[in-house]
Short mmCIF file of C-alpha atoms in Angstrom, two decimals:
data_model
loop_
_atom_site.label_atom_id
_atom_site.label_comp_id
_atom_site.label_asym_id
_atom_site.label_seq_id
_atom_site.Cartn_x
_atom_site.Cartn_y
_atom_site.Cartn_z
CA MET A 1 -4.04 -18.66 -24.90
CA ARG A 2 -2.44 -15.27 -25.29
CA GLY A 3 -0.08 -16.09 -28.08
CA ASN A 4 2.53 -13.70 -26.74
CA THR A 5 5.33 -15.96 -25.52
CA GLY A 6 8.66 -14.18 -25.46
CA ARG A 7 7.23 -10.72 -24.98
CA VAL A 8 7.93 -10.54 -21.25
CA THR A 9 10.68 -8.05 -20.52
CA THR A 10 12.52 -7.27 -17.32
CA ARG A 11 12.79 -3.58 -16.62
CA ARG A 12 16.09 -2.32 -15.24
CA VAL A 13 15.99 -0.30 -12.05
CA ARG A 14 16.32 3.33 -13.07
CA ALA A 15 16.70 4.94 -9.68
CA ALA A 16 17.03 3.86 -6.06
CA VAL A 17 15.15 5.43 -3.19
CA SER A 18 17.59 7.76 -1.50
CA ALA A 19 17.75 9.10 2.01
CA ALA A 20 16.21 12.43 1.06
CA ALA A 21 14.09 14.15 3.69
CA ALA A 22 10.71 12.51 4.17
CA VAL A 23 8.79 15.75 4.45
CA CYS A 24 9.23 18.68 2.12
CA ALA A 25 7.29 21.64 0.84
CA VAL A 26 5.41 21.59 -2.44
CA THR A 27 7.92 23.15 -4.79
CA ALA A 28 6.19 23.07 -8.16
CA ALA A 29 3.19 25.15 -9.12
CA LEU A 30 0.13 23.48 -10.52
CA PRO A 31 0.45 23.22 -14.31
CA GLY A 32 -2.09 25.23 -16.22
CA ALA A 33 -5.18 23.56 -17.61
CA ALA A 34 -5.05 22.53 -21.25
CA ALA A 35 -7.81 21.86 -23.75
CA ALA A 36 -9.97 18.80 -23.21
CA GLU A 37 -8.31 16.95 -26.09
CA PRO A 38 -4.55 16.26 -26.41
CA ALA A 39 -2.47 18.29 -28.82
CA GLY A 40 -0.25 15.39 -29.86
CA ALA A 41 0.76 11.83 -29.20
CA ALA A 42 0.00 10.59 -25.68
CA GLY A 43 -1.22 13.95 -24.51
CA GLY A 44 1.26 16.27 -26.16
CA ALA A 45 4.69 17.46 -25.09
CA GLU A 46 3.64 20.31 -22.82
CA ALA A 47 2.53 20.21 -19.22
CA GLY A 48 -1.23 20.43 -18.80
CA VAL A 49 -4.35 18.35 -18.30
CA GLU A 50 -6.46 16.22 -20.64
CA ARG A 51 -9.95 14.87 -20.07
CA ILE A 52 -10.00 11.15 -20.92
CA SER A 53 -13.69 10.32 -20.52
CA VAL A 54 -14.91 11.95 -23.73
CA ALA A 55 -17.12 10.99 -26.66
CA PRO A 56 -15.67 10.32 -30.15
CA ASP A 57 -16.27 13.95 -31.15
CA GLY A 58 -14.44 15.21 -28.04
CA SER A 59 -17.58 16.21 -26.14
CA GLN A 60 -17.92 15.30 -22.48
CA GLY A 61 -19.26 12.01 -21.22
CA ASP A 62 -22.91 11.82 -20.20
CA GLY A 63 -22.21 9.72 -17.09
CA GLY A 64 -19.69 9.38 -14.29
CA SER A 65 -16.23 7.91 -14.91
CA THR A 66 -13.77 6.60 -12.33
CA ALA A 67 -11.33 3.76 -11.36
CA ALA A 68 -8.63 4.72 -13.88
CA SER A 69 -5.13 3.30 -14.47
CA ILE A 70 -2.46 4.35 -16.97
CA THR A 71 0.20 2.32 -18.81
CA PRO A 72 3.89 3.03 -18.11
CA ASP A 73 4.29 4.88 -21.42
CA GLY A 74 1.19 6.98 -20.74
CA ARG A 75 -0.50 5.99 -23.99
CA HIS A 76 -3.42 3.89 -22.71
CA VAL A 77 -5.87 4.56 -19.89
CA VAL A 78 -8.40 2.01 -18.61
CA PHE A 79 -11.37 3.19 -16.57
CA ALA A 80 -14.95 2.39 -15.59
CA SER A 81 -17.83 4.60 -16.66
CA ALA A 82 -21.60 4.82 -16.65
CA ALA A 83 -21.49 7.14 -19.68
CA ARG A 84 -23.27 5.84 -22.78
CA ASN A 85 -21.72 8.14 -25.38
CA LEU A 86 -17.99 7.29 -25.10
CA THR A 87 -18.07 4.87 -28.04
CA PRO A 88 -20.20 4.76 -31.21
CA ASP A 89 -21.86 1.52 -30.08
CA GLY A 90 -23.02 3.07 -26.81
CA ALA A 91 -22.92 1.03 -23.60
CA ALA A 92 -25.04 -1.41 -21.69
CA SER A 93 -27.00 -0.34 -18.64
CA GLY A 94 -24.86 0.31 -15.60
CA SER A 95 -21.09 0.81 -15.72
CA ALA A 96 -18.72 -0.67 -18.29
CA VAL A 97 -14.95 -0.74 -18.80
CA PHE A 98 -13.25 1.41 -21.45
CA VAL A 99 -9.73 1.83 -22.80
CA ARG A 100 -8.62 5.15 -24.21
CA ASP A 101 -5.73 5.19 -26.69
CA ARG A 102 -4.51 8.75 -26.21
CA GLN A 103 -2.23 8.70 -29.24
CA ALA A 104 -5.00 7.62 -31.59
CA ALA A 105 -7.66 9.61 -29.67
CA GLN A 106 -9.90 6.51 -29.68
CA THR A 107 -11.89 4.78 -26.95
CA LYS A 108 -12.99 1.13 -26.94
CA ARG A 109 -15.51 -0.57 -24.70
CA MET A 110 -14.29 -3.81 -23.13
CA GLY A 111 -17.45 -5.90 -22.89
CA ALA A 112 -20.77 -4.98 -21.36
CA TYR A 113 -20.23 -6.19 -17.80
CA THR A 114 -20.18 -4.02 -14.71
CA PRO A 115 -16.76 -4.26 -13.01
CA LEU A 116 -16.72 -5.18 -9.32
CA ASP A 117 -13.16 -3.88 -8.81
CA PRO A 118 -11.11 -1.25 -10.63
CA PRO A 119 -10.07 -2.69 -14.01
CA ALA A 120 -6.42 -3.60 -14.61
CA ILE A 121 -4.40 -3.09 -17.79
CA SER A 122 -1.20 -4.76 -18.97
CA GLY A 123 1.88 -2.58 -19.21
CA ASP A 124 1.82 -2.59 -23.01
CA GLY A 125 -1.86 -1.65 -23.15
CA ALA A 126 -2.75 -4.82 -25.03
CA TYR A 127 -4.92 -6.54 -22.40
CA VAL A 128 -7.50 -5.55 -19.81
CA GLY A 129 -8.86 -7.62 -16.94
CA TYR A 130 -11.61 -7.03 -14.42
CA SER A 131 -13.83 -8.99 -12.05
CA LEU A 132 -17.57 -9.37 -12.69
CA GLN A 133 -20.54 -11.14 -11.21
CA TRP A 134 -21.11 -14.57 -12.78
CA PHE A 135 -24.24 -16.16 -11.36
CA ASN A 136 -23.39 -16.84 -7.69
CA ASP A 137 -19.64 -16.46 -8.18
CA VAL A 138 -17.18 -13.84 -9.36
CA ARG A 139 -15.08 -14.31 -12.46
CA ILE A 140 -12.24 -12.38 -14.08
CA ARG A 141 -12.82 -11.53 -17.73
CA GLN A 142 -9.76 -10.54 -19.75
CA TYR A 143 -9.93 -8.80 -23.11
CA GLN A 144 -7.45 -8.31 -25.91
CA VAL A 145 -7.86 -4.61 -26.61
CA ARG A 146 -7.06 -4.81 -30.32
CA THR A 147 -9.49 -7.61 -31.25
CA GLY A 148 -11.96 -7.60 -28.37
CA GLY A 149 -11.33 -11.31 -27.85
CA THR A 150 -12.12 -12.58 -24.35
CA ALA A 151 -10.99 -15.23 -21.90
CA SER A 152 -12.13 -15.80 -18.32
CA ALA A 153 -9.94 -16.90 -15.46
CA ASP A 154 -10.71 -20.55 -14.67
CA CYS A 155 -11.83 -20.39 -11.04
CA SER A 156 -13.68 -23.70 -11.17
CA ALA A 157 -16.27 -23.70 -8.36
CA TYR A 158 -14.70 -20.67 -6.73
CA SER A 159 -14.77 -16.89 -7.02
CA CYS A 160 -11.74 -14.88 -8.12
CA ASN A 161 -11.10 -11.14 -8.08
CA GLN A 162 -8.51 -8.38 -7.56
CA PRO A 163 -6.61 -9.03 -10.84
CA SER A 164 -3.16 -7.59 -11.49
CA LEU A 165 -1.62 -7.97 -14.98
CA ASN A 166 2.06 -8.04 -15.85
CA ALA A 167 3.70 -6.05 -18.65
CA ASP A 168 2.47 -8.10 -21.62
CA GLY A 169 -0.63 -9.63 -20.06
CA ARG A 170 0.74 -13.17 -19.95
CA TYR A 171 0.59 -13.44 -16.16
CA THR A 172 -2.38 -12.50 -13.98
CA ALA A 173 -2.11 -12.41 -10.20
CA LEU A 174 -5.49 -12.81 -8.50
CA ALA A 175 -7.22 -13.67 -5.25
CA LEU A 176 -9.33 -16.83 -5.27
CA LEU A 177 -12.05 -17.26 -2.64
CA ILE A 178 -12.98 -20.86 -1.85
CA ARG A 179 -16.74 -20.88 -1.54
CA LYS A 180 -17.80 -24.45 -2.32
CA PRO A 181 -18.69 -26.90 -1.01
CA SER A 182 -18.39 -25.06 2.32
CA PRO A 183 -19.09 -21.35 3.00
CA ALA A 184 -16.39 -18.87 2.02
CA ASN A 185 -13.70 -18.99 4.69
CA ARG A 186 -10.50 -19.60 2.76
CA GLN A 187 -8.47 -17.78 0.14
CA ARG A 188 -5.54 -18.34 -2.21
CA VAL A 189 -3.33 -15.92 -4.08
CA GLU A 190 -2.55 -17.41 -7.48
CA VAL A 191 -0.71 -16.53 -10.69
CA HIS A 192 -2.24 -17.74 -13.95
CA ASP A 193 -0.10 -18.14 -17.07
CA TRP A 194 -2.31 -17.42 -20.09
CA ASN A 195 0.17 -19.01 -22.51
CA THR A 196 0.45 -22.41 -20.85
CA GLY A 197 -2.63 -22.52 -18.66
CA ALA A 198 -0.47 -23.17 -15.61
CA LYS A 199 -1.58 -21.92 -12.20
CA VAL A 200 0.80 -21.35 -9.31
CA THR A 201 -0.30 -20.92 -5.70
CA VAL A 202 1.50 -17.98 -4.11
CA ALA A 203 -0.10 -18.10 -0.65
CA SER A 204 -3.09 -19.61 1.18
CA PHE A 205 -5.11 -18.10 4.03
CA GLU A 206 -7.86 -19.30 6.34
CA HIS A 207 -9.75 -16.03 5.87
CA THR A 208 -11.12 -13.82 3.09
CA TYR A 209 -9.69 -10.43 4.00
CA PRO A 210 -8.47 -8.71 0.80
CA ALA A 211 -5.11 -10.00 -0.44
CA ARG A 212 -4.56 -7.16 -2.97
CA PRO A 213 -1.95 -8.92 -5.18
CA SER A 214 0.36 -6.71 -7.25
CA ILE A 215 2.59 -8.30 -9.91
CA SER A 216 5.86 -7.03 -11.38
CA GLY A 217 6.25 -6.26 -15.08
CA ASP A 218 8.18 -9.44 -15.86
CA GLY A 219 5.83 -11.60 -13.78
CA ARG A 220 8.59 -12.73 -11.44
CA TYR A 221 7.43 -11.03 -8.24
CA VAL A 222 4.03 -10.76 -6.58
CA ALA A 223 3.45 -8.55 -3.55
CA TYR A 224 0.41 -9.45 -1.47
CA GLN A 225 -0.99 -8.96 2.00
CA ASP A 226 -2.24 -11.25 4.70
CA GLY A 227 -5.25 -9.14 5.58
CA GLY A 228 -5.88 -11.09 8.75
CA ALA A 229 -2.40 -10.66 10.21
CA LYS A 230 -1.96 -7.25 8.52
CA ASP A 231 1.39 -8.24 7.02
CA VAL A 232 2.84 -7.68 3.54
CA PHE A 233 4.92 -10.29 1.69
CA VAL A 234 6.69 -10.65 -1.67
CA TRP A 235 6.73 -13.92 -3.62
CA ASP A 236 9.56 -14.78 -6.04
CA ARG A 237 8.76 -17.06 -8.98
CA THR A 238 12.38 -18.20 -9.33
CA THR A 239 12.48 -19.64 -5.81
CA GLY A 240 8.79 -20.32 -5.30
CA THR A 241 9.00 -18.76 -1.85
CA SER A 242 7.79 -15.62 -0.11
CA SER A 243 9.80 -13.17 1.97
CA GLY A 244 8.50 -10.88 4.68
CA PRO A 245 6.72 -9.39 6.43
CA VAL A 246 8.40 -6.45 4.75
CA GLU A 247 7.15 -4.05 7.45
CA GLY A 248 8.90 -5.94 10.25
CA PRO A 249 7.50 -7.70 13.31
CA SER A 250 5.43 -4.99 14.95
CA THR A 251 3.79 -2.75 12.32
CA ALA A 252 0.32 -3.45 10.91
CA ALA A 253 0.52 -2.82 7.16
CA THR A 254 -1.76 -2.54 4.15
CA LEU A 255 -0.25 -3.16 0.70
CA LEU A 256 -0.48 -0.32 -1.78
CA GLN A 257 1.56 -1.41 -4.81
CA LEU A 258 4.65 -3.20 -6.10
CA SER A 259 6.68 -1.17 -8.58
CA ASP A 260 6.72 -2.52 -12.11
CA ASP A 261 10.45 -3.29 -11.96
CA GLY A 262 9.92 -5.32 -8.78
CA SER A 263 12.32 -3.24 -6.69
CA THR A 264 9.95 -1.32 -4.43
CA VAL A 265 6.93 -2.12 -2.26
CA VAL A 266 4.77 0.72 -0.97
CA TYR A 267 2.53 0.09 2.01
CA LEU A 268 0.41 2.04 4.47
CA SER A 269 0.60 1.92 8.24
CA GLY A 270 -1.35 4.21 10.53
CA THR A 271 -1.24 7.76 9.16
CA ASP A 272 2.04 7.19 7.30
CA THR A 273 3.22 5.69 4.03
CA TYR A 274 6.32 3.50 3.78
CA VAL A 275 8.56 2.80 0.79
CA HIS A 276 10.38 -0.54 1.10
CA ASP A 277 13.49 -1.23 -1.00
CA LEU A 278 13.59 -4.97 -1.67
CA ARG A 279 17.28 -4.91 -2.58
CA THR A 280 18.40 -3.45 0.73
CA GLY A 281 15.53 -4.72 2.87
CA THR A 282 14.97 -1.27 4.34
CA SER A 283 11.84 0.88 4.61
CA ARG A 284 11.67 4.66 4.74
CA PRO A 285 8.65 6.53 6.03
CA VAL A 286 6.77 9.31 4.29
CA PRO A 287 4.98 10.73 7.33
CA ASN A 288 1.42 11.98 7.54
CA VAL A 289 0.39 11.21 3.96
CA ARG A 290 -1.76 8.51 2.39
CA GLY A 291 0.12 6.88 -0.47
CA VAL A 292 -1.95 6.20 -3.57
CA ALA A 293 0.38 4.82 -6.26
CA VAL A 294 4.01 4.49 -7.29
CA ASP A 295 5.49 4.90 -10.76
CA PRO A 296 6.93 1.81 -12.55
CA THR A 297 10.48 2.58 -11.37
CA GLY A 298 9.53 3.06 -7.73
CA ARG A 299 11.00 6.56 -7.67
CA HIS A 300 7.83 8.68 -7.78
CA LEU A 301 5.09 8.40 -5.15
CA LEU A 302 1.60 9.76 -5.67
CA TYR A 303 0.02 10.64 -2.35
CA ALA A 304 -2.90 12.42 -0.73
CA PRO A 305 -1.89 14.79 2.08
CA ASN A 306 -3.68 14.24 5.37
CA ASP A 307 -4.07 18.02 5.66
CA PRO A 308 -7.60 18.76 4.39
CA GLY A 309 -6.65 22.35 3.60
CA GLY A 310 -3.99 21.44 1.03
CA PRO A 311 -4.04 19.91 -2.46
CA SER A 312 -5.81 16.59 -2.94
CA LEU A 313 -3.06 14.81 -4.90
CA VAL A 314 0.70 15.39 -4.93
CA LEU A 315 3.54 13.57 -6.71
CA ARG A 316 6.82 13.24 -4.83
CA ASP A 317 10.21 12.48 -6.36
CA LEU A 318 11.61 10.19 -3.66
CA GLU A 319 15.17 10.71 -4.84
CA THR A 320 15.18 14.51 -4.67
CA GLY A 321 12.41 14.98 -2.10
CA THR A 322 10.57 17.50 -4.29
CA ASP A 323 6.80 17.60 -4.77
CA GLN A 324 4.52 18.59 -7.64
CA VAL A 325 0.82 19.27 -7.21
CA VAL A 326 -1.32 17.02 -9.39
CA SER A 327 -4.68 18.44 -8.33
CA ASP A 328 -5.64 21.26 -6.01
CA ARG A 329 -9.31 20.40 -6.57
CA PRO A 330 -11.04 17.44 -4.84
CA ALA A 331 -9.72 14.36 -6.65
CA THR A 332 -8.86 10.70 -6.11
CA ALA A 333 -6.65 8.12 -7.83
CA GLY A 334 -5.85 4.41 -7.61
CA THR A 335 -2.89 2.11 -8.11
CA ASP A 336 -1.07 2.22 -11.47
CA ALA A 337 -1.98 5.90 -11.71
CA VAL A 338 1.54 7.15 -12.55
CA SER A 339 3.46 6.68 -15.80
CA THR A 340 7.18 5.96 -15.94
CA GLY A 341 9.35 8.71 -14.54
CA GLY A 342 6.36 10.48 -13.00
CA ARG A 343 5.60 12.26 -16.26
CA GLU A 344 1.83 11.75 -16.16
CA VAL A 345 -0.80 10.98 -13.54
CA VAL A 346 -4.36 9.76 -14.13
CA PHE A 347 -7.05 10.73 -11.63
CA GLN A 348 -10.78 11.27 -11.31
CA SER A 349 -12.64 14.33 -10.09
CA ALA A 350 -16.13 15.83 -10.12
CA ALA A 351 -14.70 19.37 -10.10
CA ASP A 352 -16.03 21.43 -13.00
CA ASP A 353 -13.06 23.77 -13.49
CA ILE A 354 -10.19 21.39 -14.31
CA VAL A 355 -10.79 21.75 -18.05
CA PRO A 356 -12.97 24.25 -19.93
CA GLY A 357 -16.54 23.30 -20.74
CA ASP A 358 -17.05 20.76 -17.97
CA THR A 359 -20.79 20.96 -17.36
CA ASN A 360 -21.84 17.31 -16.98
CA GLY A 361 -22.00 17.58 -13.19
CA THR A 362 -20.33 14.23 -12.55
CA SER A 363 -16.93 12.58 -12.13
CA ASP A 364 -14.54 12.57 -15.09
CA VAL A 365 -11.17 10.93 -15.68
CA PHE A 366 -8.21 13.22 -16.35
CA VAL A 367 -4.51 12.87 -17.11
CA ARG A 368 -2.15 15.56 -15.90
CA ARG A 369 1.19 15.82 -17.70
CA LEU A 370 3.73 17.32 -15.35
CA PHE A 371 6.60 17.83 -17.81
#
């Protein structure tokens, strides 16, 4: 269905998580704000900030924008927005999903449906998927960004949501809720192959707590959670089996994200964040912070400090233990918010002083380039 067989690539592990100190001071100053539009390809070569949710002429959006993710190379950003002036064709009522090509300085609308979850984007920026209401059920609609062509996940008489796309969009991990003929009380985590139409069951549960699947770039690994037992597992396509719980026998965990290279699982437990190295089977804590996202190599962790008096978003190099402030204004971010190597971070904020001329009084999507 995709027509992209052979495009799946396995990313090599660039850096392992070291035993650097878990807590460190913020060592890098906040980069200065840049103009609302990028100076060059993918945001320019200098550190600064770029507003993503803008109209074709560079003016600000006329509605709120949020739920953003960025591709590993930093070129494409997918987000949801209620703005109606981001594309020449306008937008339907309610929110819609958009993809911004930062190199071309162009934004495309991906259908007219309101997303029920944050939209997902393939690593190469070629495909977007998101869940939407379809009569009494929920479907996943996937779009080819270049052509606008669509395909929906075949959930039969069920509802499916929480999509996660691999690097070239061939594989989609999703949660499928079994609603018919009985009331919703069961769930499966599945992987759909858009080239062959094959569907593989990763795990089955007798509950509907969120499973939050996260797929690796090559489609081999899927991290997911048993929301009822509060355990995190990792499934391996080559063996067809799952390993875990990665957090051990006694720690309640919530999955955050699997790194794109499949080497690192980040999960939350209590007030701390944990980084689990799948090669060594060991977890290291990052105390008193709420993890938000990890970069594709698993080396850089985006987190929100639990201290309300500090910055809202900070990026930590887990190998060196150093931090860089992403935003010292109120801001939030989601999974897949960090590009490879921690170079860029996408986030959303209603603050009006991140870039000049922000007067729309609502949330915008921004990318901060750290170096």
